[in-house]
């Protein structure tokens, strides 16, 4: 099985769904943010504040290329699509699934989470701005789009597993 890459805005469920998909398929799970934190011994928030977003994006690019091309599920950071080489890499190495959710759903899911450096200030305004700047890159990168509004991680993972099984049967 080719690696499954989950892309989308923060709060769409990439990590929780990714873990459930990996468990359901009996494969390894990776989260690019966690891998970056492991490799640097720093939190994403600390990396952003001490080294800036550009340095973080370089690490993200490097980490992405160390992950398996088969038998894995990878939850990516919301901004991974900002780099065209990341988009091309994921498309060439696996199946890319875009998880989407309304701004209201995302706010509910991330409210009070101080680990998200791009959400300082007016959270609704920031999310709308991020969504506007990334939507086209998300859509052109994705093989499949799954809306996660009003769905539990187990429901979303079951939907993804059905897609993967259909994809592998052709």
GROMACS .gro file of C-alpha atoms in nm:
model
  170
    1UNK     CA    1   0.000   0.000   0.000
    2UNK     CA    2   0.125   0.346  -0.091
    3UNK     CA    3   0.157   0.593   0.194
    4UNK     CA    4  -0.154   0.792   0.281
    5UNK     CA    5  -0.090   1.163   0.332
    6UNK     CA    6  -0.354   1.363   0.521
    7UNK     CA    7  -0.349   1.733   0.440
    8UNK     CA    8  -0.573   2.021   0.544
    9UNK     CA    9  -0.617   2.304   0.786
   10UNK     CA   10  -0.536   2.262   1.153
   11UNK     CA   11  -0.833   2.127   1.342
   12UNK     CA   12  -0.968   1.917   1.055
   13UNK     CA   13  -0.870   1.596   1.235
   14UNK     CA   14  -0.553   1.490   1.055
   15UNK     CA   15  -0.378   1.349   1.363
   16UNK     CA   16  -0.672   1.180   1.535
   17UNK     CA   17  -0.806   1.042   1.207
   18UNK     CA   18  -0.458   0.942   1.091
   19UNK     CA   19  -0.400   0.735   1.404
   20UNK     CA   20  -0.735   0.559   1.356
   21UNK     CA   21  -0.666   0.491   0.987
   22UNK     CA   22  -0.320   0.350   1.063
   23UNK     CA   23  -0.465   0.128   1.334
   24UNK     CA   24  -0.745   0.011   1.103
   25UNK     CA   25  -0.501  -0.072   0.825
   26UNK     CA   26  -0.234  -0.215   1.055
   27UNK     CA   27   0.028   0.033   0.934
   28UNK     CA   28   0.265   0.284   1.090
   29UNK     CA   29   0.148   0.636   1.178
   30UNK     CA   30   0.359   0.950   1.152
   31UNK     CA   31   0.279   1.313   1.225
   32UNK     CA   32   0.521   1.557   1.061
   33UNK     CA   33   0.496   1.803   1.352
   34UNK     CA   34   0.580   1.529   1.604
   35UNK     CA   35   0.869   1.411   1.388
   36UNK     CA   36   1.003   1.768   1.371
   37UNK     CA   37   0.974   1.800   1.749
   38UNK     CA   38   1.160   1.469   1.794
   39UNK     CA   39   1.439   1.565   1.557
   40UNK     CA   40   1.494   1.909   1.712
   41UNK     CA   41   1.394   1.847   2.076
   42UNK     CA   42   1.186   2.165   2.044
   43UNK     CA   43   0.812   2.223   2.025
   44UNK     CA   44   0.664   2.358   1.703
   45UNK     CA   45   0.567   2.672   1.893
   46UNK     CA   46   0.927   2.721   2.017
   47UNK     CA   47   1.065   2.661   1.667
   48UNK     CA   48   0.833   2.926   1.523
   49UNK     CA   49   0.919   3.181   1.790
   50UNK     CA   50   1.295   3.116   1.804
   51UNK     CA   51   1.379   3.033   1.442
   52UNK     CA   52   1.078   3.159   1.244
   53UNK     CA   53   0.837   3.002   1.002
   54UNK     CA   54   1.091   2.975   0.718
   55UNK     CA   55   1.323   2.756   0.928
   56UNK     CA   56   1.027   2.543   1.035
   57UNK     CA   57   0.920   2.494   0.671
   58UNK     CA   58   1.271   2.377   0.579
   59UNK     CA   59   1.263   2.120   0.859
   60UNK     CA   60   0.915   2.013   0.751
   61UNK     CA   61   1.039   1.961   0.394
   62UNK     CA   62   1.334   1.752   0.516
   63UNK     CA   63   1.124   1.541   0.755
   64UNK     CA   64   0.863   1.466   0.488
   65UNK     CA   65   1.129   1.301   0.274
   66UNK     CA   66   1.242   1.071   0.556
   67UNK     CA   67   0.899   0.912   0.598
   68UNK     CA   68   0.812   0.574   0.441
   69UNK     CA   69   0.674   0.562   0.086
   70UNK     CA   70   0.472   0.252   0.167
   71UNK     CA   71   0.259   0.111   0.448
   72UNK     CA   72   0.224   0.433   0.645
   73UNK     CA   73  -0.026   0.705   0.726
   74UNK     CA   74   0.117   1.057   0.757
   75UNK     CA   75  -0.064   1.349   0.918
   76UNK     CA   76   0.097   1.665   0.784
   77UNK     CA   77   0.113   2.016   0.921
   78UNK     CA   78  -0.149   2.249   0.775
   79UNK     CA   79   0.110   2.453   0.585
   80UNK     CA   80   0.297   2.165   0.421
   81UNK     CA   81   0.129   2.249   0.089
   82UNK     CA   82   0.292   2.594   0.081
   83UNK     CA   83   0.602   2.434  -0.073
   84UNK     CA   84   0.537   2.306  -0.427
   85UNK     CA   85   0.804   2.038  -0.387
   86UNK     CA   86   0.615   1.898  -0.087
   87UNK     CA   87   0.294   1.882  -0.289
   88UNK     CA   88   0.472   1.705  -0.575
   89UNK     CA   89   0.649   1.466  -0.335
   90UNK     CA   90   0.328   1.357  -0.166
   91UNK     CA   91   0.145   1.316  -0.497
   92UNK     CA   92   0.429   1.107  -0.636
   93UNK     CA   93   0.480   0.894  -0.326
   94UNK     CA   94   0.128   0.819  -0.210
   95UNK     CA   95  -0.240   0.895  -0.192
   96UNK     CA   96  -0.325   1.247  -0.074
   97UNK     CA   97  -0.648   1.303   0.119
   98UNK     CA   98  -0.766   1.651   0.204
   99UNK     CA   99  -0.963   1.678   0.528
  100UNK     CA  100  -1.187   1.984   0.539
  101UNK     CA  101  -1.408   2.145   0.802
  102UNK     CA  102  -1.596   2.471   0.842
  103UNK     CA  103  -1.425   2.757   1.023
  104UNK     CA  104  -1.681   2.716   1.304
  105UNK     CA  105  -1.587   2.349   1.346
  106UNK     CA  106  -1.216   2.429   1.342
  107UNK     CA  107  -1.260   2.703   1.603
  108UNK     CA  108  -1.447   2.459   1.828
  109UNK     CA  109  -1.171   2.199   1.788
  110UNK     CA  110  -0.869   2.429   1.840
  111UNK     CA  111  -1.012   2.678   2.089
  112UNK     CA  112  -0.779   2.702   2.387
  113UNK     CA  113  -0.494   2.517   2.210
  114UNK     CA  114  -0.193   2.741   2.266
  115UNK     CA  115   0.039   2.512   2.066
  116UNK     CA  116  -0.068   2.663   1.733
  117UNK     CA  117   0.165   2.956   1.656
  118UNK     CA  118  -0.028   3.079   1.352
  119UNK     CA  119  -0.348   3.140   1.551
  120UNK     CA  120  -0.243   3.429   1.771
  121UNK     CA  121  -0.492   3.714   1.777
  122UNK     CA  122  -0.840   3.695   1.621
  123UNK     CA  123  -0.873   3.320   1.561
  124UNK     CA  124  -1.165   3.346   1.313
  125UNK     CA  125  -0.985   3.611   1.107
  126UNK     CA  126  -0.659   3.411   1.109
  127UNK     CA  127  -0.836   3.089   1.004
  128UNK     CA  128  -1.021   3.262   0.721
  129UNK     CA  129  -0.694   3.417   0.603
  130UNK     CA  130  -0.509   3.082   0.616
  131UNK     CA  131  -0.797   2.904   0.445
  132UNK     CA  132  -0.811   3.160   0.166
  133UNK     CA  133  -0.437   3.140   0.101
  134UNK     CA  134  -0.420   2.758   0.107
  135UNK     CA  135  -0.747   2.625  -0.038
  136UNK     CA  136  -0.631   2.609  -0.400
  137UNK     CA  137  -0.308   2.432  -0.303
  138UNK     CA  138  -0.503   2.183  -0.092
  139UNK     CA  139  -0.751   2.108  -0.368
  140UNK     CA  140  -0.493   2.069  -0.645
  141UNK     CA  141  -0.285   1.836  -0.424
  142UNK     CA  142  -0.566   1.606  -0.314
  143UNK     CA  143  -0.670   1.278  -0.470
  144UNK     CA  144  -0.977   1.278  -0.242
  145UNK     CA  145  -1.156   1.539  -0.030
  146UNK     CA  146  -1.336   1.443   0.291
  147UNK     CA  147  -1.539   1.688   0.497
  148UNK     CA  148  -1.501   1.618   0.870
  149UNK     CA  149  -1.780   1.842   1.001
  150UNK     CA  150  -2.011   1.658   1.244
  151UNK     CA  151  -1.813   1.333   1.210
  152UNK     CA  152  -1.616   1.139   1.469
  153UNK     CA  153  -1.260   1.026   1.391
  154UNK     CA  154  -1.374   0.662   1.368
  155UNK     CA  155  -1.638   0.755   1.106
  156UNK     CA  156  -1.385   0.951   0.901
  157UNK     CA  157  -1.124   0.676   0.927
  158UNK     CA  158  -1.378   0.415   0.810
  159UNK     CA  159  -1.452   0.638   0.509
  160UNK     CA  160  -1.080   0.669   0.430
  161UNK     CA  161  -1.022   0.295   0.467
  162UNK     CA  162  -1.308   0.229   0.219
  163UNK     CA  163  -1.146   0.473  -0.026
  164UNK     CA  164  -0.806   0.307   0.012
  165UNK     CA  165  -0.951  -0.041  -0.038
  166UNK     CA  166  -1.136   0.077  -0.351
  167UNK     CA  167  -0.820   0.250  -0.473
  168UNK     CA  168  -0.613  -0.068  -0.423
  169UNK     CA  169  -0.866  -0.295  -0.592
  170UNK     CA  170  -0.823  -0.122  -0.930
   0.00000   0.00000   0.00000
